[in-house]
Tab-separated table of C-alpha atoms in Angstrom:
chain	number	residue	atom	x	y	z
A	13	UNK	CA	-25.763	76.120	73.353
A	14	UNK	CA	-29.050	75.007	72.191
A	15	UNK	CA	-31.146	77.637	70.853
A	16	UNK	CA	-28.221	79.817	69.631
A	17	UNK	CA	-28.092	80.867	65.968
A	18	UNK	CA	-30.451	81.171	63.181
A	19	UNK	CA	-32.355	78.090	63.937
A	20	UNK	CA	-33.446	79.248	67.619
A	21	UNK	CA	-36.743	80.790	65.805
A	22	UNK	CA	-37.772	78.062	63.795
A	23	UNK	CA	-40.391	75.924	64.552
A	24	UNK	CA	-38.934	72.676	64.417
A	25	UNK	CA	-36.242	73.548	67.404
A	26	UNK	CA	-39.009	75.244	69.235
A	27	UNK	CA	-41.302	72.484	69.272
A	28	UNK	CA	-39.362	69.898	70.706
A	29	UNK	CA	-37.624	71.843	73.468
A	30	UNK	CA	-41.301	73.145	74.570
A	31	UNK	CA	-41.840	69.353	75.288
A	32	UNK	CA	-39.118	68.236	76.678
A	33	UNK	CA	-39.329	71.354	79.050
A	34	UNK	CA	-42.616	70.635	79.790
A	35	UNK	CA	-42.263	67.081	80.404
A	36	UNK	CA	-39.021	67.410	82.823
A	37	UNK	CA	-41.745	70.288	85.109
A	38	UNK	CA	-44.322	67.747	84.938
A	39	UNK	CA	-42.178	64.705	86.420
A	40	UNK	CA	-40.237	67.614	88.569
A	41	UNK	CA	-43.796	68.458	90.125
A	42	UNK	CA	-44.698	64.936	90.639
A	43	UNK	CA	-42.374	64.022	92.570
A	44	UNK	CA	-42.846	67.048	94.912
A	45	UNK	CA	-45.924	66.467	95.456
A	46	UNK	CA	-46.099	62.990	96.192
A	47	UNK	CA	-42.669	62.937	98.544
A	48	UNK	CA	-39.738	61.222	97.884
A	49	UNK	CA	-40.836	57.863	98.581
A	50	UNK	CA	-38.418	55.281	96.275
A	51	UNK	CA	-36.564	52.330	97.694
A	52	UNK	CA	-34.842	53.792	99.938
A	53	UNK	CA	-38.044	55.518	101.800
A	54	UNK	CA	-40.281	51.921	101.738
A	55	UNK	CA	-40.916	50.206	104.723
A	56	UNK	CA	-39.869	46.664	104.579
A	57	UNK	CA	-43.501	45.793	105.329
A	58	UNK	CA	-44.266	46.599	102.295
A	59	UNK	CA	-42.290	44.738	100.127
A	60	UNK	CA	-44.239	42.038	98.729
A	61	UNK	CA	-42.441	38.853	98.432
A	62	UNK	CA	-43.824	35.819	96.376
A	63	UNK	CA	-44.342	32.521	98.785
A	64	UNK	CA	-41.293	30.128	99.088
A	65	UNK	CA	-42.311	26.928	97.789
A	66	UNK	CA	-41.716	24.010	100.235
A	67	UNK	CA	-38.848	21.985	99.856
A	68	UNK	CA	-38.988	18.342	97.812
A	69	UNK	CA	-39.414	15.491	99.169
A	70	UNK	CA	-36.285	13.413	99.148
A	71	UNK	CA	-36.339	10.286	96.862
A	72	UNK	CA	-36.884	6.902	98.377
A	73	UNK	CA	-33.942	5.286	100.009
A	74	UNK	CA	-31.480	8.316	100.616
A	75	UNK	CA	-30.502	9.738	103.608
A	76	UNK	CA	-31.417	13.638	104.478
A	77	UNK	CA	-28.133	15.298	103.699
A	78	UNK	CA	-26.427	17.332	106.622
A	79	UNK	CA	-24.838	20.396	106.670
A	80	UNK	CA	-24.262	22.473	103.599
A	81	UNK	CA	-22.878	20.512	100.481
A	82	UNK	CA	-19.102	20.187	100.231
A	83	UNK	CA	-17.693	22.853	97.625
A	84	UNK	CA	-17.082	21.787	93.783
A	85	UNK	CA	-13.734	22.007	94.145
A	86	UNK	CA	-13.184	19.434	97.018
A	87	UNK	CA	-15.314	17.008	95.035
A	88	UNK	CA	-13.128	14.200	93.890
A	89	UNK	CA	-13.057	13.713	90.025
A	90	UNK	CA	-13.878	9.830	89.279
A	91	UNK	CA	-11.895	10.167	85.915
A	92	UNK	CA	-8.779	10.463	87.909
A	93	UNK	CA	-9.172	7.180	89.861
């Protein structure tokens, strides 16, 4: 148990246990007292969200691609031609 023993008068146990106490009531009372807000409590209006950039122009002389691009692992390998 902290505190127990000789050292629970001395003033380097004292000092830091003071702060830590007092900093745990501080955060403790902040949070009271402004609600419990966090992720879970924000709107999803108010989630900022950078701009999507538009998409690039495709090079000269290709095609626009349809439909989703085949998986990596349907792609034939040229080596084994």
């Amino acid at each position: 148990m902290v505190g127990a023993g000789t050292d629970a008068v001395s003033l380097w146990l004292q000092v830091p246990l003071a702060l830590t106490a007092a900093l745990v009531l501080a955060l403790l009372g902040q949070r009271v007292m402004l609600g419990r807000g966090g992720r879970r409590g924000a709107a999803p209006e108010a989630i900022v969200r950078p701009p999507t950039p538009p998409p690039a122009p495709a090079p000269a002389g290709t095609e626009p691609q349809s439909g989703p691009p085949a998986p990596l692992w349907s792609r034939v390998d040229a080596r084994r031609r």
